[in-house]
CSV table of C-alpha atoms in Angstrom, one decimal:
chain,number,residue,atom,x,y,z
S,1,MET,CA,135.8,181.2,242.6
S,2,THR,CA,133.5,184.2,243.4
S,3,VAL,CA,131.6,185.7,240.5
S,4,SER,CA,130.4,189.3,240.8
S,5,SER,CA,126.9,190.3,239.8
S,6,HIS,CA,128.4,192.2,236.9
S,7,GLN,CA,130.3,189.1,235.6
S,8,PHE,CA,127.1,187.0,236.2
S,9,TRP,CA,124.9,189.1,233.9
S,10,GLU,CA,127.7,189.3,231.3
S,11,ASN,CA,128.0,185.5,231.2
S,12,ILE,CA,124.3,184.6,231.0
S,13,SER,CA,122.9,187.5,228.9
S,14,PRO,CA,123.1,187.8,225.1
S,15,MET,CA,121.9,191.4,225.5
S,16,PRO,CA,124.2,194.3,226.6
S,17,LEU,CA,124.6,194.3,230.3
S,18,GLU,CA,123.1,197.7,230.9
S,19,PHE,CA,119.7,196.7,229.4
S,20,VAL,CA,119.3,193.5,231.4
S,21,VAL,CA,120.4,195.2,234.7
S,22,GLY,CA,118.3,198.2,233.8
S,23,PHE,CA,115.1,196.2,233.9
S,24,SER,CA,116.2,194.2,236.9
S,25,GLU,CA,116.9,197.5,238.7
S,26,CYS,CA,113.3,198.6,238.3
S,27,CYS,CA,112.1,195.2,239.6
S,28,GLY,CA,114.8,195.2,242.3
S,29,GLY,CA,113.5,198.5,243.7
S,30,PHE,CA,109.9,197.3,243.4
S,31,PRO,CA,109.0,196.9,247.1
S,32,LEU,CA,110.4,200.3,248.0
S,33,MET,CA,108.7,202.1,245.1
S,34,CYS,CA,105.4,200.3,245.8
S,35,SER,CA,105.6,201.5,249.4
S,36,PHE,CA,106.2,205.0,248.3
S,37,LEU,CA,103.4,204.7,245.7
S,38,LEU,CA,101.0,203.6,248.5
S,39,ALA,CA,102.0,206.5,250.7
S,40,THR,CA,101.6,209.2,248.0
S,41,PHE,CA,98.7,207.8,246.1
S,42,PRO,CA,96.1,210.1,247.8
S,43,LEU,CA,97.9,213.0,246.1
S,44,ASP,CA,97.5,211.3,242.7
S,45,LEU,CA,93.8,210.7,243.4
S,46,THR,CA,93.3,214.3,244.5
S,47,LYS,CA,95.2,215.5,241.4
S,48,THR,CA,92.8,213.6,239.1
S,49,ARG,CA,89.7,214.9,240.9
S,50,LEU,CA,91.0,218.5,240.6
S,51,GLN,CA,91.7,218.0,236.9
S,52,MET,CA,88.0,217.1,236.3
S,53,GLN,CA,86.6,219.9,238.4
S,54,GLY,CA,84.7,222.5,236.4
S,55,GLU,CA,85.0,220.6,233.2
S,56,ALA,CA,83.3,223.0,230.7
S,57,ALA,CA,82.6,220.4,228.0
S,58,LEU,CA,80.1,218.7,230.3
S,59,ALA,CA,77.7,221.6,229.7
S,60,ARG,CA,77.1,220.3,226.1
S,61,LEU,CA,75.7,217.1,227.6
S,62,GLY,CA,73.4,219.0,229.9
S,63,ASP,CA,75.3,217.8,232.9
S,64,SER,CA,74.4,219.9,235.9
S,65,ALA,CA,77.2,218.5,238.0
S,66,ARG,CA,79.6,221.1,236.8
S,67,GLU,CA,77.4,224.0,237.9
S,68,SER,CA,76.3,222.4,241.2
S,69,ALA,CA,79.7,221.2,242.4
S,70,PRO,CA,81.6,223.9,244.4
S,71,TYR,CA,85.2,224.6,243.6
S,72,ARG,CA,87.6,223.0,246.0
S,73,GLY,CA,91.4,223.3,246.3
S,74,MET,CA,93.8,220.4,247.0
S,75,VAL,CA,93.2,220.2,250.8
S,76,ARG,CA,89.4,220.6,250.6
S,77,THR,CA,89.2,218.0,247.8
S,78,ALA,CA,91.1,215.5,249.9
S,79,LEU,CA,89.0,216.2,253.0
S,80,GLY,CA,85.9,216.0,250.9
S,81,ILE,CA,86.8,212.5,249.6
S,82,VAL,CA,87.3,211.3,253.2
S,83,GLN,CA,84.1,212.9,254.5
S,84,GLU,CA,81.8,212.0,251.6
S,85,GLU,CA,83.3,208.7,250.5
S,86,GLY,CA,85.4,207.3,253.3
S,87,PHE,CA,89.1,207.3,254.2
S,88,LEU,CA,90.0,204.2,252.2
S,89,LYS,CA,88.7,205.8,249.0
S,90,LEU,CA,91.9,207.9,248.9
S,91,TRP,CA,93.5,204.7,247.6
S,92,GLN,CA,90.8,203.9,245.0
S,93,GLY,CA,92.7,202.9,241.8
S,94,VAL,CA,96.0,202.1,243.5
S,95,THR,CA,96.2,198.5,242.1
S,96,PRO,CA,96.3,199.5,238.4
S,97,ALA,CA,98.7,202.3,239.5
S,98,ILE,CA,101.1,199.6,240.7
S,99,TYR,CA,100.6,197.6,237.5
S,100,ARG,CA,101.4,200.8,235.6
S,101,HIS,CA,104.6,201.4,237.6
S,102,VAL,CA,106.0,198.0,236.7
S,103,VAL,CA,105.3,198.3,233.0
S,104,TYR,CA,106.0,202.0,232.6
S,105,SER,CA,109.2,202.4,234.7
S,106,GLY,CA,110.8,199.3,233.4
S,107,GLY,CA,110.0,200.2,229.8
S,108,ARG,CA,111.1,203.8,229.9
S,109,MET,CA,114.4,203.1,231.7
S,110,VAL,CA,115.5,200.2,229.5
S,111,THR,CA,114.5,202.2,226.4
S,112,TYR,CA,116.4,205.3,227.5
S,113,GLU,CA,119.6,203.3,228.3
S,114,HIS,CA,119.4,201.6,224.9
S,115,LEU,CA,119.0,204.9,223.0
S,116,ARG,CA,121.7,206.6,225.0
S,117,GLU,CA,124.3,203.8,224.9
S,118,VAL,CA,123.7,202.2,221.5
S,119,VAL,CA,121.6,204.3,219.2
S,120,PHE,CA,122.8,207.8,219.9
S,121,GLY,CA,126.1,207.3,221.8
S,122,LYS,CA,128.3,209.8,223.5
S,123,ASN,CA,130.6,212.2,221.7
S,124,GLU,CA,134.3,211.5,221.5
S,125,ASP,CA,134.9,213.5,224.6
S,126,GLU,CA,132.4,211.3,226.5
S,127,HIS,CA,129.9,214.1,226.6
S,128,TYR,CA,126.2,213.3,226.0
S,129,PRO,CA,124.7,216.3,224.2
S,130,LEU,CA,121.4,217.9,225.5
S,131,TRP,CA,119.6,217.4,222.2
S,132,LYS,CA,120.2,213.6,222.3
S,133,SER,CA,119.1,213.5,225.9
S,134,VAL,CA,115.9,215.4,225.0
S,135,ILE,CA,115.0,213.1,222.1
S,136,GLY,CA,116.0,209.9,224.1
S,137,GLY,CA,113.9,211.0,227.1
S,138,MET,CA,110.8,211.7,225.0
S,139,MET,CA,111.1,208.5,223.0
S,140,ALA,CA,111.5,206.4,226.2
S,141,GLY,CA,108.5,208.0,227.7
S,142,VAL,CA,106.4,207.4,224.6
S,143,ILE,CA,107.3,203.7,224.4
S,144,GLY,CA,106.9,203.1,228.2
S,145,GLN,CA,103.6,204.9,228.4
S,146,PHE,CA,102.1,203.2,225.2
S,147,LEU,CA,102.8,199.8,226.8
S,148,ALA,CA,101.2,200.9,230.1
S,149,ASN,CA,98.2,202.7,228.7
S,150,PRO,CA,95.6,200.1,229.7
S,151,THR,CA,96.6,200.3,233.3
S,152,ASP,CA,96.5,204.1,233.2
S,153,LEU,CA,93.1,204.1,231.6
S,154,VAL,CA,91.7,201.8,234.4
S,155,LYS,CA,93.4,203.9,237.1
S,156,VAL,CA,91.8,207.2,235.9
S,157,GLN,CA,88.4,205.7,235.6
S,158,MET,CA,88.5,204.0,239.0
S,159,GLN,CA,89.7,207.2,240.6
S,160,MET,CA,86.5,208.9,239.4
S,161,GLU,CA,84.1,206.2,240.6
S,162,GLY,CA,83.5,207.8,244.0
S,163,LYS,CA,82.5,211.1,242.3
S,164,ARG,CA,80.1,209.3,240.0
S,165,LYS,CA,78.4,207.7,243.0
S,166,LEU,CA,78.0,211.1,244.7
S,167,GLU,CA,76.4,212.5,241.5
S,168,GLY,CA,73.9,209.6,241.5
S,169,LYS,CA,75.4,207.9,238.4
S,170,PRO,CA,75.8,204.1,238.3
S,171,LEU,CA,79.2,202.7,239.1
S,172,ARG,CA,81.1,201.3,236.1
S,173,PHE,CA,83.2,198.7,237.8
S,174,ARG,CA,83.2,196.2,240.7
S,175,GLY,CA,87.0,196.1,240.9
S,176,VAL,CA,90.2,196.5,238.9
S,177,HIS,CA,89.9,193.1,237.1
S,178,HIS,CA,86.3,193.7,236.3
S,179,ALA,CA,87.3,197.1,234.9
S,180,PHE,CA,89.9,195.5,232.5
S,181,ALA,CA,87.3,192.9,231.5
S,182,LYS,CA,84.5,195.3,230.9
S,183,ILE,CA,86.6,197.7,228.8
S,184,LEU,CA,87.9,194.8,226.8
S,185,ALA,CA,84.4,193.4,226.2
S,186,GLU,CA,82.9,196.8,225.2
S,187,GLY,CA,85.7,198.2,223.1
S,188,GLY,CA,88.0,195.3,222.3
S,189,ILE,CA,91.8,195.6,222.4
S,190,ARG,CA,91.5,199.1,221.0
S,191,GLY,CA,89.3,200.1,223.9
S,192,LEU,CA,92.2,199.5,226.3
S,193,TRP,CA,94.2,202.1,224.4
S,194,ALA,CA,91.6,204.8,224.6
S,195,GLY,CA,93.3,208.2,225.1
S,196,TRP,CA,96.7,206.8,224.2
S,197,ILE,CA,97.7,209.8,222.1
S,198,PRO,CA,97.4,212.4,224.9
S,199,ASN,CA,98.8,209.9,227.3
S,200,ILE,CA,102.1,209.4,225.3
S,201,GLN,CA,102.2,213.2,224.7
S,202,ARG,CA,102.2,213.6,228.5
S,203,ALA,CA,104.7,210.9,229.0
S,204,ALA,CA,107.0,212.5,226.4
S,205,LEU,CA,106.9,215.8,228.2
S,206,VAL,CA,107.3,214.3,231.6
S,207,ASN,CA,110.2,212.2,230.6
S,208,MET,CA,111.8,215.1,228.8
S,209,GLY,CA,111.6,216.9,232.2
S,210,ASP,CA,112.6,213.9,234.3
S,211,LEU,CA,115.2,211.9,232.4
S,212,THR,CA,116.7,214.7,230.5
S,213,THR,CA,116.8,217.1,233.5
S,214,TYR,CA,118.3,214.5,235.8
S,215,ASP,CA,120.9,213.4,233.2
S,216,THR,CA,121.9,216.9,232.3
S,217,VAL,CA,122.0,218.4,235.8
S,218,LYS,CA,123.9,215.5,237.2
S,219,HIS,CA,126.6,215.5,234.6
S,220,TYR,CA,126.8,219.3,234.7
S,221,LEU,CA,127.3,219.2,238.5
S,222,VAL,CA,130.0,216.5,238.2
S,223,LEU,CA,131.9,218.3,235.5
S,224,ASN,CA,131.6,221.9,236.6
S,225,THR,CA,131.4,221.9,240.4
S,226,PRO,CA,133.3,220.3,243.2
S,227,LEU,CA,130.5,217.8,243.7
S,228,GLU,CA,131.2,214.1,242.9
S,229,ASP,CA,128.9,211.4,241.6
S,230,ASN,CA,127.3,210.7,244.9
S,231,ILE,CA,124.1,210.8,246.9
S,232,MET,CA,124.2,214.6,247.2
S,233,THR,CA,124.5,215.0,243.4
S,234,HIS,CA,121.8,212.5,242.8
S,235,GLY,CA,119.5,214.2,245.3
S,236,LEU,CA,119.9,217.7,243.8
S,237,SER,CA,119.5,216.4,240.2
S,238,SER,CA,116.3,214.5,241.1
S,239,LEU,CA,114.7,217.5,242.8
S,240,CYS,CA,115.3,219.6,239.7
S,241,SER,CA,113.9,216.8,237.5
S,242,GLY,CA,110.7,216.5,239.6
S,243,LEU,CA,109.9,220.2,239.3
S,244,VAL,CA,110.6,220.4,235.6
S,245,ALA,CA,108.6,217.2,234.9
S,246,SER,CA,105.6,218.6,236.8
S,247,ILE,CA,105.7,221.9,234.9
S,248,LEU,CA,106.0,220.3,231.5
S,249,GLY,CA,103.6,217.4,232.1
S,250,THR,CA,100.6,218.9,233.9
S,251,PRO,CA,98.8,220.4,230.9
S,252,ALA,CA,99.0,217.1,229.0
S,253,ASP,CA,98.0,215.2,232.1
S,254,VAL,CA,94.8,217.3,232.4
S,255,ILE,CA,93.9,216.6,228.8
S,256,LYS,CA,94.8,212.9,229.1
S,257,SER,CA,92.7,212.4,232.2
S,258,ARG,CA,89.7,214.2,230.7
S,259,ILE,CA,89.8,212.2,227.5
S,260,MET,CA,90.2,208.9,229.4
S,261,ASN,CA,87.3,209.6,231.7
S,262,GLN,CA,84.8,211.0,229.2
S,263,PRO,CA,81.6,209.1,228.4
S,264,ARG,CA,81.6,207.1,225.2
S,265,ASP,CA,79.0,205.9,222.7
S,266,LYS,CA,78.4,202.2,221.8
S,267,GLN,CA,81.2,202.5,219.2
S,268,GLY,CA,83.7,203.7,221.8
S,269,ARG,CA,83.8,207.2,220.4
S,270,GLY,CA,84.1,210.0,223.0
S,271,LEU,CA,81.1,212.2,223.5
S,272,LEU,CA,82.9,215.3,224.8
S,273,TYR,CA,86.2,215.5,222.8
S,274,LYS,CA,87.2,214.5,219.3
S,275,SER,CA,90.9,214.7,220.0
S,276,SER,CA,93.5,216.0,222.4
S,277,THR,CA,93.6,219.3,220.5
S,278,ASP,CA,89.8,219.6,220.8
S,279,CYS,CA,90.1,219.0,224.5
S,280,LEU,CA,92.8,221.6,224.8
S,281,VAL,CA,90.8,224.2,222.9
S,282,GLN,CA,87.6,223.6,224.9
S,283,ALA,CA,89.4,223.7,228.2
S,284,VAL,CA,91.2,227.0,227.4
S,285,GLN,CA,88.0,228.6,225.9
S,286,GLY,CA,85.7,227.5,228.6
S,287,GLU,CA,87.8,227.6,231.7
S,288,GLY,CA,90.9,229.8,230.9
S,289,PHE,CA,94.5,228.9,230.3
S,290,MET,CA,95.3,228.1,233.9
S,291,SER,CA,92.8,225.2,233.7
S,292,LEU,CA,95.6,223.3,232.1
S,293,TYR,CA,97.4,223.5,235.5
S,294,LYS,CA,94.6,222.1,237.6
S,295,GLY,CA,96.1,219.6,240.0
S,296,PHE,CA,99.6,221.0,239.6
S,297,LEU,CA,100.3,221.3,243.4
S,298,PRO,CA,99.4,217.7,244.3
S,299,SER,CA,101.2,216.5,241.2
S,300,TRP,CA,104.4,218.4,242.1
S,301,LEU,CA,104.2,217.4,245.8
S,302,ARG,CA,104.0,213.8,244.6
S,303,MET,CA,106.4,213.8,241.7
S,304,THR,CA,109.3,215.6,243.4
S,305,PRO,CA,109.7,213.1,246.3
S,306,TRP,CA,108.9,210.3,243.9
S,307,SER,CA,111.7,211.4,241.7
S,308,LEU,CA,114.0,211.7,244.7
S,309,VAL,CA,113.3,208.1,245.9
S,310,PHE,CA,113.4,206.6,242.4
S,311,TRP,CA,116.7,208.1,241.4
S,312,LEU,CA,118.5,207.4,244.7
S,313,THR,CA,117.2,203.8,244.6
S,314,TYR,CA,118.1,203.4,240.9
S,315,GLU,CA,121.6,204.7,241.3
S,316,LYS,CA,122.2,202.6,244.4
S,317,ILE,CA,121.0,199.4,242.7
S,318,ARG,CA,123.3,200.2,239.7
S,319,GLU,CA,126.2,200.5,242.1
S,320,LEU,CA,125.4,197.2,243.8
S,321,SER,CA,124.9,195.5,240.4
S,322,GLY,CA,128.4,196.6,239.3
S,323,VAL,CA,127.1,198.8,236.6
S,324,SER,CA,128.4,202.3,236.0
S,325,PRO,CA,126.4,205.3,237.3
S,326,PHE,CA,123.5,206.5,235.2
């Protein structure tokens, strides 16, 4: 007797089917998503470098790098990395980025499905209200990002290693595993969660833009237009979600990156910023409001196709697994 994948998971799993398949879906699309991550990672590195550019708070430490470094846009920043550090440095930090994808994507999708199907539930007319989608998306982002914070911390710091070398500063790490070990040795377990507050703030906003927008736009199109629940609808919804996620998440991403990369004292306390609010205030006062959108262009150029690939893959694996569309 042939047993479908849907029946297989129902028979072996004590958990609701959607949760088990939800995590397996993220793992099932792992090779494709990793390939896309490798292809677009230079945009992520460029985004991080742009976010640190012209950091006003460095003046308090007497750091002359801020004044001496010329302003560069996205293209000139990327070309500068190639010319000054080498072509392969465009992928510096990609290993912890892959680690982050596994933890973050799996955590947020399983959490959102659980909140949507079990905790909140749909209305009697099978409609899922926007306010539930917003809360669920933000909570899923918070949980997924909190779990993945150590990998994000290492990724950001490794992305800035090349710039430190150009400024004549000593390199902090020999590699990704040395980075984890050094941070753990110097700051303990708590050190791996440095910057977690602005990080989960960013994740909450990004997921509110990504998950909520995709869920809302998709079901709006299915219910109110001739479009069906197919690849066209999935593509349109994912393009909208990528744009909204970039707009909402960039300011918090700038703050998160700066707090994670700031120098620290022997007790692990930041020397530039006391909190995410302090970082926000210093950035706006010293560099202007639009400093919160440094790195927006490479972020959007990366996030929109990433959202497209992720959602098309995710929906297809759901179909192959015998689970209802998202």
